[in-house]
mmCIF file with all atom_site columns, C-alpha atoms in Angstrom:
data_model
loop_
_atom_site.group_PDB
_atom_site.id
_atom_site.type_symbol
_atom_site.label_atom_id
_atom_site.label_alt_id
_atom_site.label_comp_id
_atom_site.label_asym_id
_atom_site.label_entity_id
_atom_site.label_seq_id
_atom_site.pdbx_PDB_ins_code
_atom_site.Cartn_x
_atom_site.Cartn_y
_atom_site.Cartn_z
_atom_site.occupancy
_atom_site.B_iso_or_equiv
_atom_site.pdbx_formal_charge
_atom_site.auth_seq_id
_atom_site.auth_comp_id
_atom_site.auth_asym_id
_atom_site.auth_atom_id
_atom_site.pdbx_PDB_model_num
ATOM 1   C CA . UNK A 1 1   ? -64.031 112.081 -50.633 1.00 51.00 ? 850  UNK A CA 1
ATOM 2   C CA . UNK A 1 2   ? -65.291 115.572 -50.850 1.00 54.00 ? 851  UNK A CA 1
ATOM 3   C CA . UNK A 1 3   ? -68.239 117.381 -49.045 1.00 58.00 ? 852  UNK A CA 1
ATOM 4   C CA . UNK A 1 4   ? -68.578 117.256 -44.989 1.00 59.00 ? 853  UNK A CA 1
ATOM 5   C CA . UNK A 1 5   ? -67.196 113.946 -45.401 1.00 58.00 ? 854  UNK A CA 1
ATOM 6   C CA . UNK A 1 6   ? -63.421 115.895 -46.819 1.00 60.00 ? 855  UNK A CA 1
ATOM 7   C CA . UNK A 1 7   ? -60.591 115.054 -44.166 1.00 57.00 ? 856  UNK A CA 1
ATOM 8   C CA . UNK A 1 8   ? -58.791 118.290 -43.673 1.00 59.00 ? 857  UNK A CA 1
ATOM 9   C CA . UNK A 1 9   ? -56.274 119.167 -40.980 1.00 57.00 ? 858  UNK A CA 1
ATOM 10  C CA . UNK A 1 10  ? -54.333 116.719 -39.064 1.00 61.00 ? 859  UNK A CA 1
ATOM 11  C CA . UNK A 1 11  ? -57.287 115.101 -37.532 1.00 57.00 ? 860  UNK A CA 1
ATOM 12  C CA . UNK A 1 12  ? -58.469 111.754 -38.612 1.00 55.00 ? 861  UNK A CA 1
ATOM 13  C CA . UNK A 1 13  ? -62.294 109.938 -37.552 1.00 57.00 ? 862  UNK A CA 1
ATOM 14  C CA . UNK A 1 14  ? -61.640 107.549 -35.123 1.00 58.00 ? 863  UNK A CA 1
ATOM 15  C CA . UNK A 1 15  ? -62.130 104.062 -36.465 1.00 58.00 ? 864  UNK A CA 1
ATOM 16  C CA . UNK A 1 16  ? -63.528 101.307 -34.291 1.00 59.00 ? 865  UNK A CA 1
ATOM 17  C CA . UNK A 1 17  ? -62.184 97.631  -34.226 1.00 60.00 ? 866  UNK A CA 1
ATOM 18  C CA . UNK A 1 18  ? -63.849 95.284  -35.927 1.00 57.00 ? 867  UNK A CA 1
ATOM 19  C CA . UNK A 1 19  ? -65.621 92.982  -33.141 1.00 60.00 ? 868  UNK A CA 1
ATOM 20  C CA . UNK A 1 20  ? -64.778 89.560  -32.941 1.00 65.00 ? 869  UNK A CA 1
ATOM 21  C CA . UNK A 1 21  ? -68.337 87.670  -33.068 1.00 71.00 ? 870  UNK A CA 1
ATOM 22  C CA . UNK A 1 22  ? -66.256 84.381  -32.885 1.00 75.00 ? 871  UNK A CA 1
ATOM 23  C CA . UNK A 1 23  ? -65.076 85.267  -29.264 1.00 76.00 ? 872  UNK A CA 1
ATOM 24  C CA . UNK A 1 24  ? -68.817 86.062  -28.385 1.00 76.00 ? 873  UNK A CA 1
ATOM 25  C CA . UNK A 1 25  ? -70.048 83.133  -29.796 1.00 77.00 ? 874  UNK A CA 1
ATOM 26  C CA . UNK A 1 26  ? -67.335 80.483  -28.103 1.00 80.00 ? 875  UNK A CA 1
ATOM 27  C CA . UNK A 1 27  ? -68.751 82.426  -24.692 1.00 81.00 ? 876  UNK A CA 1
ATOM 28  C CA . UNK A 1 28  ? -71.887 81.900  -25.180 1.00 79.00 ? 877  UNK A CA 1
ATOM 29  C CA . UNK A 1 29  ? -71.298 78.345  -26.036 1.00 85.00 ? 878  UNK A CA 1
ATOM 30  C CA . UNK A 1 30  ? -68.794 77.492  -23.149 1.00 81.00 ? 879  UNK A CA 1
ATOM 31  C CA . UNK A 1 31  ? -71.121 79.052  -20.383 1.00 81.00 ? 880  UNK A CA 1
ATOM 32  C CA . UNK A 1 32  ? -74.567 77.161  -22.124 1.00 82.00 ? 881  UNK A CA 1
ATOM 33  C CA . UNK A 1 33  ? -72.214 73.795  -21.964 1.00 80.00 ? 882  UNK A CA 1
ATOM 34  C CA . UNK A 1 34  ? -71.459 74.632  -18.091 1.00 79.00 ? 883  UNK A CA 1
ATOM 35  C CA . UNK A 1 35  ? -74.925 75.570  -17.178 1.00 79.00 ? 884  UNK A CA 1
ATOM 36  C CA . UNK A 1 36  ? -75.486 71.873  -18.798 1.00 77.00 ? 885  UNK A CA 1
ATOM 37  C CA . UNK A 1 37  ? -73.161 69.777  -16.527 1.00 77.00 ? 886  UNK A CA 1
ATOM 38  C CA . UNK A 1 38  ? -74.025 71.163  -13.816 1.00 75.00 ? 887  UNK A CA 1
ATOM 39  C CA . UNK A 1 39  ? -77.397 70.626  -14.125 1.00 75.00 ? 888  UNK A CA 1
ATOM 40  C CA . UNK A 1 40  ? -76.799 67.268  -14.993 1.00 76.00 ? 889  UNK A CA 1
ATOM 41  C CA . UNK A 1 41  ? -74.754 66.601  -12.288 1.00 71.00 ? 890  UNK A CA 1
ATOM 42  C CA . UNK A 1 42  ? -77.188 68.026  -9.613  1.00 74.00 ? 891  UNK A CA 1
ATOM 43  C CA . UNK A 1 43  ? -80.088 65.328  -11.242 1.00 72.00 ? 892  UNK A CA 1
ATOM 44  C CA . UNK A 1 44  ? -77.350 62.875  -10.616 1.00 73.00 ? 893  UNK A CA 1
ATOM 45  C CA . UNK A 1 45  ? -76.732 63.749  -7.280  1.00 64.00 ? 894  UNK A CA 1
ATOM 46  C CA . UNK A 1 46  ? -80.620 63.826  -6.308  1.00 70.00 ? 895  UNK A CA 1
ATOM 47  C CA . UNK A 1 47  ? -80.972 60.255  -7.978  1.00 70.00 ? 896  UNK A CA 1
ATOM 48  C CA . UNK A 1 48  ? -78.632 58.959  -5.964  1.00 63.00 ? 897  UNK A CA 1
ATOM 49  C CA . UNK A 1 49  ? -80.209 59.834  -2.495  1.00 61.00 ? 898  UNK A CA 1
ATOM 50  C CA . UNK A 1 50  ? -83.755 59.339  -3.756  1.00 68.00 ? 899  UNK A CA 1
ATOM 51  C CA . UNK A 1 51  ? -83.153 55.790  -5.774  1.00 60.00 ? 900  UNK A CA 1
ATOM 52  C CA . UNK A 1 52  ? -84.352 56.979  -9.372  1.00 58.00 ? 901  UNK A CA 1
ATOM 53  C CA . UNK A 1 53  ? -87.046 57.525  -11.038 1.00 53.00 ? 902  UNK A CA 1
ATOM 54  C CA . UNK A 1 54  ? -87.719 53.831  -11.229 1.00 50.00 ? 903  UNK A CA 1
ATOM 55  C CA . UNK A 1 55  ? -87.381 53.409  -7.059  1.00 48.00 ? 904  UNK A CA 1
ATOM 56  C CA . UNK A 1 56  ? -88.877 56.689  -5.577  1.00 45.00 ? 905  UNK A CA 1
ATOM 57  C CA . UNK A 1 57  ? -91.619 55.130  -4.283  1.00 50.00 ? 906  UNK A CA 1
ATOM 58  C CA . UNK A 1 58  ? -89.920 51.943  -3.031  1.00 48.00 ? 907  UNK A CA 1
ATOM 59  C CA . UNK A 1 59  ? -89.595 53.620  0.207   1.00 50.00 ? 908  UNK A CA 1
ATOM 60  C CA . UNK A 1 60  ? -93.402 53.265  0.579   1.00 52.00 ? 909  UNK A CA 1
ATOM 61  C CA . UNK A 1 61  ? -93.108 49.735  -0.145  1.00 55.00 ? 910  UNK A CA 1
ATOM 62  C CA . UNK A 1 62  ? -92.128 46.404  1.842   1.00 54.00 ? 911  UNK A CA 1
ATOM 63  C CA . UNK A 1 63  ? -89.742 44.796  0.751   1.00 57.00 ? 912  UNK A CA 1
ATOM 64  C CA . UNK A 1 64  ? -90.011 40.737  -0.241  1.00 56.00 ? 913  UNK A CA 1
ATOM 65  C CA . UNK A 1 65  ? -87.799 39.006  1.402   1.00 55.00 ? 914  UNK A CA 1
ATOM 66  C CA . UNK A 1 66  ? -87.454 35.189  1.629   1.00 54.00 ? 915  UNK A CA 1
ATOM 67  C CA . UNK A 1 67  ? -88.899 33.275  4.525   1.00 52.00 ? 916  UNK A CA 1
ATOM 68  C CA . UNK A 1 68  ? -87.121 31.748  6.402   1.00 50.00 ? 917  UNK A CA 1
ATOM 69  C CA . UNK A 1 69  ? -87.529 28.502  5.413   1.00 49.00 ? 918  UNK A CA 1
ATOM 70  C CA . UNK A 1 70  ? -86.126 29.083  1.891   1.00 50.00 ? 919  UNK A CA 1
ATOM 71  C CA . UNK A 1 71  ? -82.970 27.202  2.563   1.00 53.00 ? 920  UNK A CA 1
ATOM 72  C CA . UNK A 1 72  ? -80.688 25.458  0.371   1.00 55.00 ? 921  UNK A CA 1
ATOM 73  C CA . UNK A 1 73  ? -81.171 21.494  0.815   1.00 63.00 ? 922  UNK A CA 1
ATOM 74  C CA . UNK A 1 74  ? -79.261 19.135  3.640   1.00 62.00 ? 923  UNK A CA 1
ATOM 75  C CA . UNK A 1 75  ? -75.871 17.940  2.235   1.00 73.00 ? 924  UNK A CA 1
ATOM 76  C CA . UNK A 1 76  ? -75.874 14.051  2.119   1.00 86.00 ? 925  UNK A CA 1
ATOM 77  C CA . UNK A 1 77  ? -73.039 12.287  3.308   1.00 90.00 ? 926  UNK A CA 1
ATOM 78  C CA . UNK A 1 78  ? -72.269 8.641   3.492   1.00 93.00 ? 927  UNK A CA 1
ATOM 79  C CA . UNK A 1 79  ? -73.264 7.381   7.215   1.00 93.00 ? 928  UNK A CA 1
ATOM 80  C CA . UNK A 1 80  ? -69.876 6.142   8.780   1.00 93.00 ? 929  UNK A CA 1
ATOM 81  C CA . UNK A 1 81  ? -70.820 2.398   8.546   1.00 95.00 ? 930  UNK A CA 1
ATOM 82  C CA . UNK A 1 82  ? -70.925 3.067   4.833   1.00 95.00 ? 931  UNK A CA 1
ATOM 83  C CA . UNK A 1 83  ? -67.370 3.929   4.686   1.00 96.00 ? 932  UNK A CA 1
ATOM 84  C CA . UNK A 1 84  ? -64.170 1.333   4.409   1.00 96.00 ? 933  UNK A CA 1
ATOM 85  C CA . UNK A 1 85  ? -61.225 2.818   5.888   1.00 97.00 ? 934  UNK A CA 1
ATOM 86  C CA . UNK A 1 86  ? -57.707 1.203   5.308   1.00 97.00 ? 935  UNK A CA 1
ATOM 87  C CA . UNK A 1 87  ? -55.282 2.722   7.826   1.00 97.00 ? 936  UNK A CA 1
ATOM 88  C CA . UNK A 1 88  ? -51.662 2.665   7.457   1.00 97.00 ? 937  UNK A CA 1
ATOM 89  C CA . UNK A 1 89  ? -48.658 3.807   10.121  1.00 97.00 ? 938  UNK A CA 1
ATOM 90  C CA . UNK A 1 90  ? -46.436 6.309   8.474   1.00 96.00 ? 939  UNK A CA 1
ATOM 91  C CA . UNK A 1 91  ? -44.749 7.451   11.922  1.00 95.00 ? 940  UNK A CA 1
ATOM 92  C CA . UNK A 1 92  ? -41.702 5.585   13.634  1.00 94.00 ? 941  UNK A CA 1
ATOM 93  C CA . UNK A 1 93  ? -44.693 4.895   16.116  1.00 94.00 ? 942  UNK A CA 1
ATOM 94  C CA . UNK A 1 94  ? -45.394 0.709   16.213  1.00 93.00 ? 943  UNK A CA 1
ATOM 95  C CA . UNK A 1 95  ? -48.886 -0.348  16.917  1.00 94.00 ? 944  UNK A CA 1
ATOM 96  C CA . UNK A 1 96  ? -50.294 3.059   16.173  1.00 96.00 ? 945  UNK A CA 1
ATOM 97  C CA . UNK A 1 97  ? -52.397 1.782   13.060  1.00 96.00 ? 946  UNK A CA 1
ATOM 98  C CA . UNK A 1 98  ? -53.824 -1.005  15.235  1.00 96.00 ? 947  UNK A CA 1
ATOM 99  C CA . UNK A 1 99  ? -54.964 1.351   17.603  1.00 96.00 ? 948  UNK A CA 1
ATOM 100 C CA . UNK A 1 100 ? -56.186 3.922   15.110  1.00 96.00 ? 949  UNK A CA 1
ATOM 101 C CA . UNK A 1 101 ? -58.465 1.165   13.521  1.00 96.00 ? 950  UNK A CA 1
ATOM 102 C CA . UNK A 1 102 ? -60.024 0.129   16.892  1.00 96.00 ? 951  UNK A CA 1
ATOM 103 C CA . UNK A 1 103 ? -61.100 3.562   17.540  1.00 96.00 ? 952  UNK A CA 1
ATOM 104 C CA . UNK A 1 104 ? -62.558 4.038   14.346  1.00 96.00 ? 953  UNK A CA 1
ATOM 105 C CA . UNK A 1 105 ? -64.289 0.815   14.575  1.00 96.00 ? 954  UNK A CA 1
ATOM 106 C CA . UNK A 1 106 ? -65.793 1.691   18.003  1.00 96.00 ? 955  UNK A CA 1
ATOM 107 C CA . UNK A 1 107 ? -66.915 4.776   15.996  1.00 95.00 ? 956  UNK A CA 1
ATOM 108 C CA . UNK A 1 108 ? -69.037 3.423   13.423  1.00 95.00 ? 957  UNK A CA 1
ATOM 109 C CA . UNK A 1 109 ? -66.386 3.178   10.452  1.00 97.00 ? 958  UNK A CA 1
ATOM 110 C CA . UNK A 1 110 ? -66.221 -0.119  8.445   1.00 97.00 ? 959  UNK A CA 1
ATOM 111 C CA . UNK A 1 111 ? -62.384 -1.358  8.886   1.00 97.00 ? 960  UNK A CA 1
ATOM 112 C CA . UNK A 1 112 ? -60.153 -2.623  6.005   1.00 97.00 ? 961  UNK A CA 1
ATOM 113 C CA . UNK A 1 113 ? -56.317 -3.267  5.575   1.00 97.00 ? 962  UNK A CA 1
ATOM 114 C CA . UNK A 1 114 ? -54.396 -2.049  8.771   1.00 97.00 ? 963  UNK A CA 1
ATOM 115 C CA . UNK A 1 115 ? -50.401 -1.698  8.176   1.00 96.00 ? 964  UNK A CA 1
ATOM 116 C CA . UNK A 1 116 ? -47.477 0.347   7.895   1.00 96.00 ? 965  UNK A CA 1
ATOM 117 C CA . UNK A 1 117 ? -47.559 2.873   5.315   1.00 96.00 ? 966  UNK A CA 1
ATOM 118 C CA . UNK A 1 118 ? -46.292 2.261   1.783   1.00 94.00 ? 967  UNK A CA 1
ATOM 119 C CA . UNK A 1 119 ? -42.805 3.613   1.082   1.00 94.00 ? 968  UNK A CA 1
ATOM 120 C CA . UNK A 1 120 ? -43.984 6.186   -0.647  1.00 93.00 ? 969  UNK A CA 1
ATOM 121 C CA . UNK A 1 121 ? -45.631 7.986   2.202   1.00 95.00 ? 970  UNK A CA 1
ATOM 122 C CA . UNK A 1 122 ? -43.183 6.182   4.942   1.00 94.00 ? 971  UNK A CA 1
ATOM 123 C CA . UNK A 1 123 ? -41.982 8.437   7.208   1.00 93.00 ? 972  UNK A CA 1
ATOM 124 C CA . UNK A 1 124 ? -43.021 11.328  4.437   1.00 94.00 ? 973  UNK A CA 1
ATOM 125 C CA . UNK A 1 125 ? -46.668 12.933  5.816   1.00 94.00 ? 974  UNK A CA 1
ATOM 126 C CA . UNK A 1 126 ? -46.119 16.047  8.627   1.00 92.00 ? 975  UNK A CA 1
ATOM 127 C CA . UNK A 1 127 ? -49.010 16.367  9.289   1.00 93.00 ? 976  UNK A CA 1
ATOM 128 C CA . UNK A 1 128 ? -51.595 14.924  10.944  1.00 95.00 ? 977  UNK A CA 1
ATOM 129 C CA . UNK A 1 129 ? -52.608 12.731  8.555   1.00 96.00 ? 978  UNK A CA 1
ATOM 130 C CA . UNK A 1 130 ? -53.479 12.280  5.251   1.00 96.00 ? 979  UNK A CA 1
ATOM 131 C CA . UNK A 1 131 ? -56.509 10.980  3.506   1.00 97.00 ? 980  UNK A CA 1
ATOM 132 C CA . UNK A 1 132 ? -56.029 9.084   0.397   1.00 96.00 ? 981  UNK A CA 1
ATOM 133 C CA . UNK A 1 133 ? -59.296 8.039   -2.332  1.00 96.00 ? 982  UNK A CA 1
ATOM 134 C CA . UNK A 1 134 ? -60.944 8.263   -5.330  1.00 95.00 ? 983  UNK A CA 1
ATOM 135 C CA . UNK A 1 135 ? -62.300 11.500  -7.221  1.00 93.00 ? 984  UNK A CA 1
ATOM 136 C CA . UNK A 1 136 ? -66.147 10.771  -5.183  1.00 92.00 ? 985  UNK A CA 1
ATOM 137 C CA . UNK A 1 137 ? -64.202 11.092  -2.124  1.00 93.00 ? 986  UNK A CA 1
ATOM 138 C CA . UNK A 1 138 ? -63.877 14.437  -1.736  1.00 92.00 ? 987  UNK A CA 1
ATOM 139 C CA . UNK A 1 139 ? -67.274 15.598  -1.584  1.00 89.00 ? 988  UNK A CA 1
ATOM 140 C CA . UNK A 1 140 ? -68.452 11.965  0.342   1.00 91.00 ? 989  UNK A CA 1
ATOM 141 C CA . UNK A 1 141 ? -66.424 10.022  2.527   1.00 94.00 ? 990  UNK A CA 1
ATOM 142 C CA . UNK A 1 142 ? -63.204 12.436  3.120   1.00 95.00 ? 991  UNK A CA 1
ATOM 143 C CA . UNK A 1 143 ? -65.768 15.198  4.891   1.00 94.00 ? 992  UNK A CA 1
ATOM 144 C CA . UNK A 1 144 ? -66.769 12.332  7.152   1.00 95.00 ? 993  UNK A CA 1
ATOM 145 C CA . UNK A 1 145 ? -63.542 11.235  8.045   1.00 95.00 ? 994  UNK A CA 1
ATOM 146 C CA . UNK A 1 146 ? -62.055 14.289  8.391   1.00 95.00 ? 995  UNK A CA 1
ATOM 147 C CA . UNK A 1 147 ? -64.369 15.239  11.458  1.00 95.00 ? 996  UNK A CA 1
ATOM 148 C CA . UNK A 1 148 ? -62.399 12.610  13.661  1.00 96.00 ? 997  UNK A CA 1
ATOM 149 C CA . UNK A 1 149 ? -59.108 14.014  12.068  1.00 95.00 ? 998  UNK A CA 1
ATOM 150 C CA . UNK A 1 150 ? -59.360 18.020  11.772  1.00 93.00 ? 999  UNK A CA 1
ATOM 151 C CA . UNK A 1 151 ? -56.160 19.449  9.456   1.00 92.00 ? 1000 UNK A CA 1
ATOM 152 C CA . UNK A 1 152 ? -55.786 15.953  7.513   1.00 95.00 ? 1001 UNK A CA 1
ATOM 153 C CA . UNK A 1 153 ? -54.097 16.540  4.193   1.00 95.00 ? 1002 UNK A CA 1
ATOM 154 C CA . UNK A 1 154 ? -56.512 15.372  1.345   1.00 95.00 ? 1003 UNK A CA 1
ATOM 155 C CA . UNK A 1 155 ? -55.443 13.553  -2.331  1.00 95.00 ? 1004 UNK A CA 1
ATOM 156 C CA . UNK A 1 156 ? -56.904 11.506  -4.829  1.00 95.00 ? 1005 UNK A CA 1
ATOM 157 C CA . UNK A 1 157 ? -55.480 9.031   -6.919  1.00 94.00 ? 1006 UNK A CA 1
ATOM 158 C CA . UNK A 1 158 ? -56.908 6.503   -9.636  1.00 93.00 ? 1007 UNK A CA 1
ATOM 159 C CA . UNK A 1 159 ? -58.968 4.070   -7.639  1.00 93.00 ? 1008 UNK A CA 1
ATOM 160 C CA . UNK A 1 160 ? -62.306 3.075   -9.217  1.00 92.00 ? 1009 UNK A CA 1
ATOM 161 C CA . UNK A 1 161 ? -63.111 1.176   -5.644  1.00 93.00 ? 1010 UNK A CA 1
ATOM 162 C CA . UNK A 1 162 ? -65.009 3.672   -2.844  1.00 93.00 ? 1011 UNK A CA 1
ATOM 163 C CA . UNK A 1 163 ? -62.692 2.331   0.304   1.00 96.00 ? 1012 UNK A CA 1
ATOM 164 C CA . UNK A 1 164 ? -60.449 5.264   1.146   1.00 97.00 ? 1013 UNK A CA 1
ATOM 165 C CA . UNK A 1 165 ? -57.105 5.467   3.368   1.00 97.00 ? 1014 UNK A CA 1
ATOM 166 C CA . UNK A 1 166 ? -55.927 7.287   6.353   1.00 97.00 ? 1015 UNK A CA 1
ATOM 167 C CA . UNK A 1 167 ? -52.106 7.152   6.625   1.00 97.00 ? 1016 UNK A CA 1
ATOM 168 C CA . UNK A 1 168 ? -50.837 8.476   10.143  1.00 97.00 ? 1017 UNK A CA 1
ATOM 169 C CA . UNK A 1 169 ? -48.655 11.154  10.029  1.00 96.00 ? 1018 UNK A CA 1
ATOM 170 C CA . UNK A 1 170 ? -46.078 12.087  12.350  1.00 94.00 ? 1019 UNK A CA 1
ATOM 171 C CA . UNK A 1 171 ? -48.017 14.717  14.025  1.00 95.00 ? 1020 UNK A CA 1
ATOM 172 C CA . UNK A 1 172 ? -50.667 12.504  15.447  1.00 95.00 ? 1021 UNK A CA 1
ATOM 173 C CA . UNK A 1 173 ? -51.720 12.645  18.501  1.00 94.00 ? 1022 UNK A CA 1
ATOM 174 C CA . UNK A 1 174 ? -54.844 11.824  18.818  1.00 94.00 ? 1023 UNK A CA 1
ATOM 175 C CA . UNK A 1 175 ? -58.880 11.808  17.139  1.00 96.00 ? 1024 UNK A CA 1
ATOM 176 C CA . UNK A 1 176 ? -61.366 14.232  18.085  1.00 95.00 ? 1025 UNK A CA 1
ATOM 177 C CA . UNK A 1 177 ? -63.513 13.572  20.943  1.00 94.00 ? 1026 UNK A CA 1
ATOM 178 C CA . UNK A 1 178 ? -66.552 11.642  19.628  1.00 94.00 ? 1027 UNK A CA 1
ATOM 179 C CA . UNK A 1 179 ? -68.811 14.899  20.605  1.00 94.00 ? 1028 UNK A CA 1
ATOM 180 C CA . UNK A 1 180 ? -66.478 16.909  18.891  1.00 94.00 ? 1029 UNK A CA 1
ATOM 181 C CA . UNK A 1 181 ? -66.527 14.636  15.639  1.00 93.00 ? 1030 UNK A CA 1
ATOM 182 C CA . UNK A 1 182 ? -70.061 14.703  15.819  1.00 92.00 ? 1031 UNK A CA 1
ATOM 183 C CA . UNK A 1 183 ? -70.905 18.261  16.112  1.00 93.00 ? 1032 UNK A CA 1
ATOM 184 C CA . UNK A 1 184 ? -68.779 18.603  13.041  1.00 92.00 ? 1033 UNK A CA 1
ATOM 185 C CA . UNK A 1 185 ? -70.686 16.588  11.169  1.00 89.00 ? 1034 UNK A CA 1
ATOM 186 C CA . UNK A 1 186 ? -73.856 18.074  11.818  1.00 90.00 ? 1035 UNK A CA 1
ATOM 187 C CA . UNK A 1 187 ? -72.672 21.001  11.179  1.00 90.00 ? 1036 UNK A CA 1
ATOM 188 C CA . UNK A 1 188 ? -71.593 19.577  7.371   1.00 85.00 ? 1037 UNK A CA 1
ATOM 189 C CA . UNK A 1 189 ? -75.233 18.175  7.095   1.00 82.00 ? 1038 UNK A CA 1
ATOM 190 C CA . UNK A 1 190 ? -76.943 21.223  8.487   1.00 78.00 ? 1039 UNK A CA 1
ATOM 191 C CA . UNK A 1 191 ? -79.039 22.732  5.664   1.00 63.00 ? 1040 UNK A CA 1
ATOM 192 C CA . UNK A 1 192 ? -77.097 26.056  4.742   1.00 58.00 ? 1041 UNK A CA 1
ATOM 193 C CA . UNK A 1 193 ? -79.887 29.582  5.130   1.00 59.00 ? 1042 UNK A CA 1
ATOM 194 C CA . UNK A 1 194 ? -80.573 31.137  2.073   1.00 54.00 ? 1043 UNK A CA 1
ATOM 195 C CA . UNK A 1 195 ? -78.448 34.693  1.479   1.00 57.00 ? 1044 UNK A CA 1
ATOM 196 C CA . UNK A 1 196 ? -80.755 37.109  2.627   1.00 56.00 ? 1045 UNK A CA 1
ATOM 197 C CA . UNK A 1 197 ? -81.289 40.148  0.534   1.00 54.00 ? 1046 UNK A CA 1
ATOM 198 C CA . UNK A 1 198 ? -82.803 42.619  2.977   1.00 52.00 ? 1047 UNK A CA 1
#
């Protein structure tokens, strides 16, 4: 190069670095993208504590709730008259079947076979008791029974007939009072109160 532009000497222009736009540009991006979350975050936050767009104004509004007479419907049970009980002794205990079905009698339940327990259940229930019936059982006549005997074991087997059994087991003592019995049944009849969701 010649003319005012001629190096001479030992001196050299000073030459800048080129500047790296790609740098610049990945700033520029990262700090838009950051401005962006948090921004979005902060609408988040604010949604939360006012409800959303779609509930701001609920505050200014009752809510409907159900009256209180939305309830689901009574349970029906079979009355205790309506329900044949055979009653079997599976305890080392003699007589205790016998006196079991005169209770129950006195009670209001309809009386079938009284005995000893099968073999298969001889000796072999822990508990209290056990009640013993069809499938329609469970949700009928076992409930009913079960409020003179609280903590009976409960099975089914293949009976097509509605009479059900009580076998006596070896922790028997004794039925519930009748006022006892009969609050529990009430309380199995009771209509159940709507969930309430205010």
């Amino acid at each position: 190069m010649g003319g005012k532009y001629r190096i001479t000497g030992n001196t050299y222009p000073r030459m800048r670095r080129p500047r790296h736009r790609r740098k610049l540009v990945l700033s520029v991006t990262a700090a838009a993208v950051a401005l962006g979350l948090a921004g979005w975050g902060t609408l988040q936050v604010i949604d939360v504590f006012t409800g959303g767009d779609g509930q701001a104004n609920a505050a200014g509004r009752p809510k409907a709730c159900p009256s209180p007479s939305a309830s689901a419907p009574a349970k029906v049970l079979p009355k205790p008259a309506a329900i044949k009980v055979n009653i079997y002794n599976a305890t080392p205990r003699s007589g205790l079947a016998k006196a079991a079905a005169d209770e129950l009698k006195k009670r209001g339940f309809a009386i079938g076979k009284v005995d000893n327990a099968p073999a298969a259940y001889d000796k072999k229930v822990p508990g209290t008791g056990m009640l013993l019936g069809g499938p329609k059982a469970m949700n009928g006549s076992f409930p009913v029974l079960a409020t003179q005997l609280p903590g009976a074991a409960q099975k089914t087997d293949t009976r097509k007939t509605a009479d059900i059994d009580l076998i006596i087991g070896t922790k028997f003592k004794a039925f519930s009072t009748p006022a006892a019995a009969a609050t529990a049944l009430t309380a199995l009849t009771a209509p159940s109160p709507a969930p309430s969701s205010c």
